[in-house]
């Protein structure tokens, strides 16, 4: 066979292969930029528990008293458990119980032992936040902190060791076994959680299965790093930030695409817009990903309802926390 004929044959074979490859593209998907071997088995989204943890402090030992932090934390958690299928991962840490040691123990001991890779977790903190501004050479830096109930008073002789650095907390939270974690911080300067090392993100419209099979680590902060967060808003007994999020989940407006569920990024985008444009608002929420986020999303299913006491047929007393049992008894 001549060289010309071999070359023509090779070109025809190549064209046939390319034509076949395009013929295998999914209908309606349009052209793809590149080729990818067809997957034999797509990873399945595992349905685990959806947990919520609430931490709220109004009556500090040495810091100014707040008025809505406890109701923000417990109210948001109650909304998730009664309307969206979540369960309490632990008894809420509020007021005197929310010491620095107790918060660390909750994260490193209780949650680490309880959570599994298929689980989702929402951690909500409402209380005081503060920043530490300092210089290294000519470079200015800032660290963000949340303030536990037993922290000493702020002032010229600041006791920074009394506070919990947000960056360290996020690293601890990142190591928890749960596949999806959303951290919500309703405190002044909470946007420090989204410093330069954290990745900002926008609302995600990917198919639900794709969001659930990849690990997610997301955070929503009520104010930017240099902003204070309002302690009250249009919803009685709630801050501006938390009240608008509760309203958005309750009336369905947070489900901006009408998909029947709200992702953590969608909730962040909703809160950012609603708080920023609210009358008299002086804060703009931030949201994004941290540490080992792989592009997944925690999903809040609209209208999921309260979690059954014994959905798996086991003894509820062996699976529920003391707070869950009391809450279920109250609802009954």
Short mmCIF file of N, CA and C in Angstrom, two decimals, residues 30-205:
data_model
loop_
_atom_site.label_atom_id
_atom_site.label_comp_id
_atom_site.label_asym_id
_atom_site.label_seq_id
_atom_site.Cartn_x
_atom_site.Cartn_y
_atom_site.Cartn_z
N UNK A 30 -24.73 19.66 24.83
CA UNK A 30 -23.90 20.56 24.05
C UNK A 30 -22.50 20.02 23.93
N UNK A 31 -21.66 20.77 23.22
CA UNK A 31 -20.28 20.36 23.02
C UNK A 31 -19.51 20.40 24.33
N UNK A 32 -18.55 19.48 24.47
CA UNK A 32 -17.72 19.43 25.66
C UNK A 32 -16.29 19.82 25.28
N UNK A 33 -15.63 20.59 26.13
CA UNK A 33 -14.26 21.00 25.84
C UNK A 33 -13.30 19.95 26.36
N UNK A 34 -13.12 18.89 25.59
CA UNK A 34 -12.23 17.81 25.97
C UNK A 34 -12.97 16.50 25.98
N UNK A 35 -12.22 15.42 26.06
CA UNK A 35 -12.79 14.08 26.09
C UNK A 35 -12.55 13.47 27.46
N UNK A 36 -13.51 12.71 27.92
CA UNK A 36 -13.41 12.06 29.22
C UNK A 36 -14.00 10.67 29.09
N UNK A 37 -13.26 9.63 29.54
CA UNK A 37 -13.80 8.27 29.45
C UNK A 37 -15.13 8.17 30.18
N UNK A 38 -16.05 7.44 29.58
CA UNK A 38 -17.37 7.29 30.19
C UNK A 38 -17.28 6.52 31.49
N UNK A 39 -17.80 7.07 32.55
CA UNK A 39 -17.73 6.42 33.86
C UNK A 39 -18.65 5.22 33.89
N UNK A 40 -18.14 4.14 34.45
CA UNK A 40 -18.95 2.93 34.56
C UNK A 40 -19.90 3.00 35.73
N UNK A 41 -19.42 3.49 36.85
CA UNK A 41 -20.25 3.59 38.05
C UNK A 41 -20.10 4.97 38.64
N UNK A 42 -21.16 5.78 38.65
CA UNK A 42 -21.11 7.09 39.27
C UNK A 42 -21.20 6.96 40.78
N UNK A 43 -20.41 7.71 41.53
CA UNK A 43 -20.49 7.64 42.99
C UNK A 43 -21.86 8.05 43.49
N UNK A 44 -22.40 7.27 44.37
CA UNK A 44 -23.74 7.55 44.88
C UNK A 44 -23.67 8.50 46.07
N UNK A 45 -24.65 9.38 46.17
CA UNK A 45 -24.74 10.28 47.31
C UNK A 45 -25.30 9.52 48.50
N UNK A 46 -24.53 9.48 49.58
CA UNK A 46 -24.95 8.75 50.77
C UNK A 46 -25.82 9.64 51.65
N UNK A 47 -26.90 9.10 52.14
CA UNK A 47 -27.81 9.86 52.99
C UNK A 47 -27.51 9.57 54.45
N UNK A 48 -26.86 10.48 55.09
CA UNK A 48 -26.59 10.34 56.52
C UNK A 48 -27.49 11.24 57.33
N UNK A 49 -27.10 11.49 58.57
CA UNK A 49 -27.84 12.39 59.44
C UNK A 49 -27.50 13.84 59.09
N UNK A 50 -28.46 14.71 59.31
CA UNK A 50 -28.23 16.15 59.20
C UNK A 50 -28.32 16.74 60.59
N UNK A 51 -27.20 17.22 61.08
CA UNK A 51 -27.09 17.69 62.45
C UNK A 51 -26.94 19.21 62.51
N UNK A 52 -27.34 19.77 63.64
CA UNK A 52 -27.13 21.19 63.89
C UNK A 52 -26.61 21.38 65.31
N UNK A 53 -25.70 22.32 65.47
CA UNK A 53 -25.15 22.69 66.78
C UNK A 53 -25.37 24.18 66.97
N UNK A 54 -25.88 24.57 68.13
CA UNK A 54 -26.15 25.99 68.41
C UNK A 54 -25.31 26.46 69.59
N UNK A 55 -24.64 27.60 69.41
CA UNK A 55 -23.87 28.24 70.48
C UNK A 55 -24.26 29.71 70.52
N UNK A 56 -24.82 30.16 71.63
CA UNK A 56 -25.27 31.55 71.73
C UNK A 56 -25.04 32.13 73.11
N UNK A 57 -24.61 33.38 73.15
CA UNK A 57 -24.30 34.03 74.43
C UNK A 57 -24.85 35.46 74.43
N UNK A 58 -25.69 35.76 75.40
CA UNK A 58 -26.16 37.13 75.64
C UNK A 58 -25.50 37.74 76.86
N UNK A 59 -25.53 37.00 77.97
CA UNK A 59 -25.07 37.54 79.25
C UNK A 59 -23.63 37.11 79.54
N UNK A 60 -22.71 37.94 79.06
CA UNK A 60 -21.29 37.69 79.28
C UNK A 60 -20.90 38.07 80.71
N UNK A 61 -19.86 37.44 81.18
CA UNK A 61 -19.38 37.76 82.52
C UNK A 61 -18.72 39.13 82.56
N UNK A 62 -18.01 39.49 81.49
CA UNK A 62 -17.24 40.75 81.50
C UNK A 62 -17.42 41.61 80.26
N UNK A 63 -18.15 41.11 79.27
CA UNK A 63 -18.38 41.87 78.05
C UNK A 63 -19.80 42.44 78.05
N UNK A 64 -20.08 43.44 77.20
CA UNK A 64 -21.43 44.02 77.17
C UNK A 64 -22.49 42.97 76.88
N UNK A 65 -23.64 43.14 77.49
CA UNK A 65 -24.75 42.20 77.31
C UNK A 65 -25.39 42.38 75.94
N UNK A 66 -25.71 41.27 75.30
CA UNK A 66 -26.44 41.28 74.04
C UNK A 66 -27.90 40.92 74.30
N UNK A 67 -28.74 41.08 73.29
CA UNK A 67 -30.17 40.83 73.52
C UNK A 67 -30.75 39.69 72.68
N UNK A 68 -30.11 39.33 71.56
CA UNK A 68 -30.74 38.34 70.67
C UNK A 68 -29.84 37.16 70.30
N UNK A 69 -28.62 37.10 70.83
CA UNK A 69 -27.69 36.06 70.40
C UNK A 69 -28.20 34.65 70.72
N UNK A 70 -28.73 34.47 71.91
CA UNK A 70 -29.22 33.14 72.30
C UNK A 70 -30.42 32.75 71.45
N UNK A 71 -31.35 33.67 71.27
CA UNK A 71 -32.53 33.36 70.46
C UNK A 71 -32.16 33.16 68.99
N UNK A 72 -31.09 33.83 68.53
CA UNK A 72 -30.62 33.60 67.17
C UNK A 72 -30.13 32.17 67.00
N UNK A 73 -29.24 31.74 67.88
CA UNK A 73 -28.65 30.42 67.77
C UNK A 73 -29.69 29.31 67.96
N UNK A 74 -30.46 29.41 69.04
CA UNK A 74 -31.44 28.36 69.32
C UNK A 74 -32.62 28.42 68.35
N UNK A 75 -32.99 29.63 67.92
CA UNK A 75 -34.10 29.77 66.98
C UNK A 75 -33.76 29.20 65.61
N UNK A 76 -32.54 29.45 65.14
CA UNK A 76 -32.13 28.91 63.85
C UNK A 76 -32.05 27.39 63.91
N UNK A 77 -31.50 26.86 65.01
CA UNK A 77 -31.41 25.41 65.17
C UNK A 77 -32.80 24.78 65.24
N UNK A 78 -33.71 25.43 65.95
CA UNK A 78 -35.08 24.91 66.07
C UNK A 78 -35.78 24.92 64.72
N UNK A 79 -35.52 25.94 63.91
CA UNK A 79 -36.11 25.98 62.57
C UNK A 79 -35.63 24.79 61.75
N UNK A 80 -34.34 24.49 61.81
CA UNK A 80 -33.80 23.38 61.03
C UNK A 80 -34.36 22.04 61.50
N UNK A 81 -34.56 21.88 62.82
CA UNK A 81 -35.02 20.59 63.33
C UNK A 81 -36.52 20.38 63.14
N UNK A 82 -37.29 21.46 63.14
CA UNK A 82 -38.74 21.30 63.02
C UNK A 82 -39.25 21.40 61.59
N UNK A 83 -38.49 22.05 60.70
CA UNK A 83 -38.96 22.27 59.34
C UNK A 83 -38.11 21.59 58.26
N UNK A 84 -36.86 21.28 58.57
CA UNK A 84 -35.96 20.86 57.50
C UNK A 84 -35.24 19.54 57.76
N UNK A 85 -35.73 18.74 58.70
CA UNK A 85 -35.22 17.39 58.87
C UNK A 85 -33.90 17.25 59.60
N UNK A 86 -33.44 18.30 60.26
CA UNK A 86 -32.18 18.22 61.01
C UNK A 86 -32.41 17.66 62.41
N UNK A 87 -31.33 17.22 63.04
CA UNK A 87 -31.34 16.73 64.41
C UNK A 87 -30.30 17.51 65.22
N UNK A 88 -30.51 17.59 66.51
CA UNK A 88 -29.50 18.20 67.38
C UNK A 88 -28.33 17.23 67.55
N UNK A 89 -27.13 17.70 67.26
CA UNK A 89 -25.94 16.87 67.48
C UNK A 89 -25.53 16.88 68.94
N UNK A 90 -25.90 17.91 69.65
CA UNK A 90 -25.58 18.05 71.07
C UNK A 90 -26.49 19.11 71.66
N UNK A 91 -26.60 19.12 72.95
CA UNK A 91 -27.39 20.14 73.61
C UNK A 91 -26.78 21.51 73.32
N UNK A 92 -27.59 22.49 72.95
CA UNK A 92 -27.05 23.82 72.65
C UNK A 92 -26.21 24.37 73.81
N UNK A 93 -25.11 25.01 73.44
CA UNK A 93 -24.28 25.69 74.43
C UNK A 93 -24.72 27.14 74.50
N UNK A 94 -25.38 27.53 75.59
CA UNK A 94 -25.86 28.90 75.71
C UNK A 94 -25.47 29.47 77.06
N UNK A 95 -25.32 30.81 77.07
CA UNK A 95 -25.03 31.55 78.29
C UNK A 95 -23.84 30.97 79.05
N UNK A 96 -24.00 30.66 80.32
CA UNK A 96 -22.87 30.23 81.16
C UNK A 96 -22.22 28.94 80.70
N UNK A 97 -22.96 28.14 79.95
CA UNK A 97 -22.41 26.87 79.47
C UNK A 97 -21.42 27.06 78.33
N UNK A 98 -21.46 28.21 77.67
CA UNK A 98 -20.64 28.43 76.47
C UNK A 98 -19.26 28.99 76.82
N UNK A 99 -18.53 28.27 77.65
CA UNK A 99 -17.16 28.67 77.98
C UNK A 99 -16.23 28.27 76.85
N UNK A 100 -15.05 28.83 76.87
CA UNK A 100 -14.08 28.48 75.84
C UNK A 100 -13.75 26.99 75.87
N UNK A 101 -13.58 26.45 77.07
CA UNK A 101 -13.26 25.03 77.21
C UNK A 101 -14.40 24.16 76.70
N UNK A 102 -15.64 24.55 76.99
CA UNK A 102 -16.80 23.76 76.57
C UNK A 102 -16.95 23.77 75.04
N UNK A 103 -16.69 24.91 74.42
CA UNK A 103 -16.80 24.99 72.96
C UNK A 103 -15.76 24.10 72.29
N UNK A 104 -14.52 24.14 72.79
CA UNK A 104 -13.47 23.29 72.24
C UNK A 104 -13.79 21.81 72.46
N UNK A 105 -14.29 21.47 73.64
CA UNK A 105 -14.64 20.09 73.94
C UNK A 105 -15.77 19.60 73.03
N UNK A 106 -16.74 20.47 72.78
CA UNK A 106 -17.84 20.10 71.88
C UNK A 106 -17.30 19.74 70.50
N UNK A 107 -16.38 20.56 69.98
CA UNK A 107 -15.86 20.33 68.65
C UNK A 107 -14.92 19.13 68.58
N UNK A 108 -13.98 19.07 69.52
CA UNK A 108 -12.92 18.08 69.42
C UNK A 108 -13.31 16.72 70.00
N UNK A 109 -14.25 16.69 70.97
CA UNK A 109 -14.61 15.43 71.61
C UNK A 109 -15.99 14.93 71.16
N UNK A 110 -17.03 15.71 71.45
CA UNK A 110 -18.40 15.25 71.19
C UNK A 110 -18.68 15.05 69.71
N UNK A 111 -18.42 16.07 68.91
CA UNK A 111 -18.74 15.97 67.49
C UNK A 111 -17.83 14.99 66.77
N UNK A 112 -16.57 14.96 67.15
CA UNK A 112 -15.63 14.04 66.52
C UNK A 112 -16.06 12.60 66.72
N UNK A 113 -16.64 12.29 67.89
CA UNK A 113 -17.06 10.93 68.18
C UNK A 113 -18.40 10.59 67.53
N UNK A 114 -19.26 11.58 67.34
CA UNK A 114 -20.63 11.31 66.87
C UNK A 114 -20.76 11.29 65.36
N UNK A 115 -20.03 12.12 64.66
CA UNK A 115 -20.24 12.30 63.22
C UNK A 115 -19.65 11.17 62.39
N UNK A 116 -20.27 10.93 61.24
CA UNK A 116 -19.80 9.95 60.27
C UNK A 116 -19.64 10.63 58.91
N UNK A 117 -18.86 10.01 58.00
CA UNK A 117 -18.56 10.66 56.71
C UNK A 117 -19.79 11.04 55.89
N UNK A 118 -20.89 10.31 56.05
CA UNK A 118 -22.08 10.62 55.25
C UNK A 118 -22.96 11.69 55.88
N UNK A 119 -22.58 12.21 57.05
CA UNK A 119 -23.40 13.18 57.77
C UNK A 119 -23.15 14.61 57.29
N UNK A 120 -24.13 15.47 57.58
CA UNK A 120 -24.00 16.91 57.35
C UNK A 120 -24.13 17.63 58.68
N UNK A 121 -23.48 18.78 58.80
CA UNK A 121 -23.45 19.51 60.07
C UNK A 121 -23.52 21.00 59.84
N UNK A 122 -24.41 21.66 60.58
CA UNK A 122 -24.46 23.12 60.64
C UNK A 122 -24.05 23.54 62.04
N UNK A 123 -23.05 24.41 62.14
CA UNK A 123 -22.61 24.98 63.41
C UNK A 123 -22.94 26.46 63.40
N UNK A 124 -23.76 26.88 64.37
CA UNK A 124 -24.19 28.28 64.43
C UNK A 124 -23.67 28.92 65.71
N UNK A 125 -22.90 29.99 65.56
CA UNK A 125 -22.43 30.76 66.72
C UNK A 125 -22.98 32.17 66.66
N UNK A 126 -23.56 32.62 67.77
CA UNK A 126 -24.02 34.01 67.89
C UNK A 126 -23.49 34.57 69.19
N UNK A 127 -22.82 35.69 69.11
CA UNK A 127 -22.24 36.31 70.30
C UNK A 127 -21.26 37.38 69.88
N UNK A 128 -20.40 37.76 70.81
CA UNK A 128 -19.40 38.79 70.51
C UNK A 128 -18.27 38.23 69.66
N UNK A 129 -17.75 39.09 68.80
CA UNK A 129 -16.55 38.80 68.04
C UNK A 129 -15.61 39.98 68.14
N UNK A 130 -14.33 39.74 67.93
CA UNK A 130 -13.36 40.83 68.02
C UNK A 130 -12.19 40.54 67.09
N UNK A 131 -11.36 41.56 66.87
CA UNK A 131 -10.18 41.40 66.00
C UNK A 131 -8.93 41.86 66.72
N UNK A 132 -7.83 41.24 66.36
CA UNK A 132 -6.51 41.63 66.87
C UNK A 132 -5.70 42.14 65.69
N UNK A 133 -5.43 43.44 65.68
CA UNK A 133 -4.63 44.06 64.62
C UNK A 133 -3.19 44.20 65.09
N UNK A 134 -2.26 43.79 64.23
CA UNK A 134 -0.85 43.87 64.61
C UNK A 134 -0.01 44.01 63.35
N UNK A 135 1.29 44.25 63.54
CA UNK A 135 2.20 44.43 62.42
C UNK A 135 3.37 43.48 62.54
N UNK A 136 3.79 42.96 61.39
CA UNK A 136 5.04 42.21 61.29
C UNK A 136 5.89 42.95 60.28
N UNK A 137 6.88 43.67 60.77
CA UNK A 137 7.64 44.56 59.91
C UNK A 137 6.75 45.69 59.44
N UNK A 138 6.66 45.87 58.15
CA UNK A 138 5.80 46.91 57.59
C UNK A 138 4.42 46.37 57.19
N UNK A 139 4.20 45.09 57.42
CA UNK A 139 2.95 44.47 56.98
C UNK A 139 1.92 44.44 58.11
N UNK A 140 0.73 44.97 57.84
CA UNK A 140 -0.36 44.96 58.82
C UNK A 140 -1.17 43.68 58.67
N UNK A 141 -1.53 43.08 59.80
CA UNK A 141 -2.31 41.85 59.80
C UNK A 141 -3.42 41.93 60.84
N UNK A 142 -4.41 41.07 60.67
CA UNK A 142 -5.53 41.00 61.62
C UNK A 142 -5.95 39.55 61.80
N UNK A 143 -6.33 39.22 63.01
CA UNK A 143 -6.90 37.92 63.33
C UNK A 143 -8.29 38.13 63.90
N UNK A 144 -9.22 37.26 63.52
CA UNK A 144 -10.58 37.33 64.05
C UNK A 144 -10.80 36.31 65.15
N UNK A 145 -11.61 36.66 66.14
CA UNK A 145 -11.88 35.79 67.28
C UNK A 145 -13.38 35.79 67.60
N UNK A 146 -13.86 34.69 68.16
CA UNK A 146 -15.15 34.70 68.83
C UNK A 146 -14.88 34.73 70.33
N UNK A 147 -15.82 35.29 71.07
CA UNK A 147 -15.61 35.54 72.50
C UNK A 147 -16.49 34.59 73.31
N UNK A 148 -15.89 33.67 74.08
CA UNK A 148 -16.69 32.81 74.95
C UNK A 148 -17.20 33.57 76.16
N UNK A 149 -18.13 32.99 76.89
CA UNK A 149 -18.81 33.70 77.98
C UNK A 149 -17.88 34.09 79.11
N UNK A 150 -16.82 33.32 79.33
CA UNK A 150 -15.94 33.55 80.48
C UNK A 150 -14.71 34.39 80.15
N UNK A 151 -14.68 35.02 78.96
CA UNK A 151 -13.53 35.84 78.59
C UNK A 151 -13.45 37.08 79.47
N UNK A 152 -12.23 37.47 79.80
CA UNK A 152 -12.04 38.70 80.58
C UNK A 152 -12.35 39.93 79.73
N UNK A 153 -12.55 41.04 80.40
CA UNK A 153 -13.00 42.27 79.74
C UNK A 153 -11.96 42.78 78.75
N UNK A 154 -12.42 43.37 77.64
CA UNK A 154 -11.49 43.97 76.68
C UNK A 154 -10.91 45.25 77.25
N UNK A 155 -9.80 45.67 76.71
CA UNK A 155 -9.19 46.91 77.19
C UNK A 155 -7.75 47.00 76.76
N UNK A 156 -7.03 47.89 77.41
CA UNK A 156 -5.63 48.10 77.05
C UNK A 156 -4.81 46.83 77.28
N UNK A 157 -5.12 46.11 78.36
CA UNK A 157 -4.41 44.87 78.67
C UNK A 157 -5.26 43.69 78.22
N UNK A 158 -5.34 43.52 76.89
CA UNK A 158 -6.22 42.50 76.31
C UNK A 158 -5.70 41.10 76.58
N UNK A 159 -6.60 40.21 76.97
CA UNK A 159 -6.23 38.81 77.23
C UNK A 159 -6.65 37.98 76.01
N UNK A 160 -5.80 37.98 74.99
CA UNK A 160 -6.15 37.32 73.74
C UNK A 160 -6.29 35.82 73.90
N UNK A 161 -5.63 35.26 74.89
CA UNK A 161 -5.74 33.82 75.11
C UNK A 161 -7.12 33.41 75.60
N UNK A 162 -7.94 34.37 76.04
CA UNK A 162 -9.31 34.06 76.47
C UNK A 162 -10.25 33.84 75.29
N UNK A 163 -9.85 34.29 74.11
CA UNK A 163 -10.72 34.22 72.94
C UNK A 163 -10.38 32.99 72.09
N UNK A 164 -11.28 32.66 71.18
CA UNK A 164 -11.07 31.52 70.28
C UNK A 164 -10.85 32.06 68.87
N UNK A 165 -9.62 31.85 68.36
CA UNK A 165 -9.30 32.36 67.02
C UNK A 165 -10.12 31.62 65.98
N UNK A 166 -10.78 32.37 65.11
CA UNK A 166 -11.67 31.78 64.12
C UNK A 166 -10.91 30.85 63.18
N UNK A 167 -9.72 31.25 62.77
CA UNK A 167 -8.95 30.41 61.86
C UNK A 167 -8.65 29.06 62.48
N UNK A 168 -8.28 29.04 63.76
CA UNK A 168 -8.00 27.77 64.44
C UNK A 168 -9.27 26.93 64.58
N UNK A 169 -10.38 27.59 64.88
CA UNK A 169 -11.65 26.86 65.00
C UNK A 169 -12.02 26.19 63.67
N UNK A 170 -11.84 26.91 62.57
CA UNK A 170 -12.18 26.35 61.27
C UNK A 170 -11.29 25.15 60.93
N UNK A 171 -10.03 25.22 61.32
CA UNK A 171 -9.15 24.07 61.09
C UNK A 171 -9.62 22.86 61.90
N UNK A 172 -10.06 23.10 63.13
CA UNK A 172 -10.58 22.02 63.95
C UNK A 172 -11.86 21.45 63.34
N UNK A 173 -12.74 22.33 62.92
CA UNK A 173 -14.01 21.91 62.31
C UNK A 173 -13.75 21.16 61.01
N UNK A 174 -12.76 21.60 60.26
CA UNK A 174 -12.43 20.96 58.99
C UNK A 174 -12.08 19.49 59.18
N UNK A 175 -11.49 19.14 60.31
CA UNK A 175 -11.03 17.78 60.56
C UNK A 175 -12.15 16.85 61.02
N UNK A 176 -13.35 17.37 61.27
CA UNK A 176 -14.46 16.52 61.70
C UNK A 176 -14.85 15.57 60.57
N UNK A 177 -15.37 14.38 60.92
CA UNK A 177 -15.64 13.35 59.90
C UNK A 177 -16.76 13.69 58.92
N UNK A 178 -17.66 14.61 59.24
CA UNK A 178 -18.83 14.87 58.39
C UNK A 178 -18.42 15.27 56.98
N UNK A 179 -19.20 14.81 55.99
CA UNK A 179 -18.91 15.14 54.61
C UNK A 179 -19.21 16.58 54.27
N UNK A 180 -20.25 17.14 54.88
CA UNK A 180 -20.66 18.51 54.58
C UNK A 180 -20.79 19.30 55.87
N UNK A 181 -20.13 20.45 55.92
CA UNK A 181 -20.17 21.30 57.11
C UNK A 181 -20.40 22.74 56.69
N UNK A 182 -21.36 23.38 57.35
CA UNK A 182 -21.62 24.81 57.17
C UNK A 182 -21.47 25.50 58.52
N UNK A 183 -20.59 26.48 58.58
CA UNK A 183 -20.39 27.28 59.79
C UNK A 183 -21.04 28.64 59.57
N UNK A 184 -21.90 29.04 60.50
CA UNK A 184 -22.56 30.34 60.43
C UNK A 184 -22.13 31.16 61.64
N UNK A 185 -21.54 32.32 61.40
CA UNK A 185 -21.04 33.18 62.46
C UNK A 185 -21.81 34.49 62.46
N UNK A 186 -22.58 34.72 63.51
CA UNK A 186 -23.31 35.97 63.65
C UNK A 186 -22.68 36.77 64.78
N UNK A 187 -21.63 37.50 64.42
CA UNK A 187 -20.91 38.30 65.40
C UNK A 187 -20.17 39.42 64.69
N UNK A 188 -19.78 40.43 65.43
CA UNK A 188 -19.01 41.51 64.85
C UNK A 188 -17.68 40.98 64.32
N UNK A 189 -17.24 41.52 63.21
CA UNK A 189 -15.95 41.19 62.61
C UNK A 189 -15.86 39.74 62.16
N UNK A 190 -16.99 39.04 62.04
CA UNK A 190 -16.94 37.61 61.71
C UNK A 190 -16.39 37.34 60.32
N UNK A 191 -16.38 38.37 59.46
CA UNK A 191 -15.82 38.20 58.12
C UNK A 191 -14.35 37.90 58.12
N UNK A 192 -13.68 38.04 59.27
CA UNK A 192 -12.28 37.66 59.37
C UNK A 192 -12.10 36.18 59.07
N UNK A 193 -13.19 35.41 59.18
CA UNK A 193 -13.12 33.98 58.85
C UNK A 193 -12.81 33.77 57.38
N UNK A 194 -13.09 34.77 56.56
CA UNK A 194 -12.86 34.67 55.12
C UNK A 194 -11.69 35.56 54.72
N UNK A 195 -10.57 35.35 55.40
CA UNK A 195 -9.36 36.09 55.08
C UNK A 195 -8.82 35.68 53.72
N UNK A 196 -7.63 36.12 53.41
CA UNK A 196 -7.06 35.89 52.09
C UNK A 196 -6.85 34.42 51.78
N UNK A 197 -6.68 33.60 52.81
CA UNK A 197 -6.39 32.19 52.55
C UNK A 197 -7.66 31.39 52.26
N UNK A 198 -8.82 31.98 52.47
CA UNK A 198 -10.06 31.27 52.21
C UNK A 198 -10.63 31.68 50.86
N UNK A 199 -11.31 30.75 50.22
CA UNK A 199 -11.80 30.95 48.86
C UNK A 199 -13.24 31.44 48.88
N UNK A 200 -13.51 32.54 48.22
CA UNK A 200 -14.89 33.00 48.13
C UNK A 200 -15.62 32.19 47.08
N UNK A 201 -16.94 32.10 47.23
CA UNK A 201 -17.73 31.33 46.27
C UNK A 201 -19.06 32.02 46.06
N UNK A 202 -19.74 31.59 45.02
CA UNK A 202 -21.06 32.15 44.69
C UNK A 202 -22.08 31.03 44.67
N UNK A 203 -23.33 31.39 44.49
CA UNK A 203 -24.41 30.41 44.51
C UNK A 203 -24.16 29.32 43.47
N UNK A 204 -24.51 28.09 43.84
CA UNK A 204 -24.19 26.93 43.04
C UNK A 204 -25.48 26.31 42.52
N UNK A 205 -25.55 26.08 41.21
CA UNK A 205 -26.77 25.52 40.62
C UNK A 205 -26.53 24.13 40.06
#
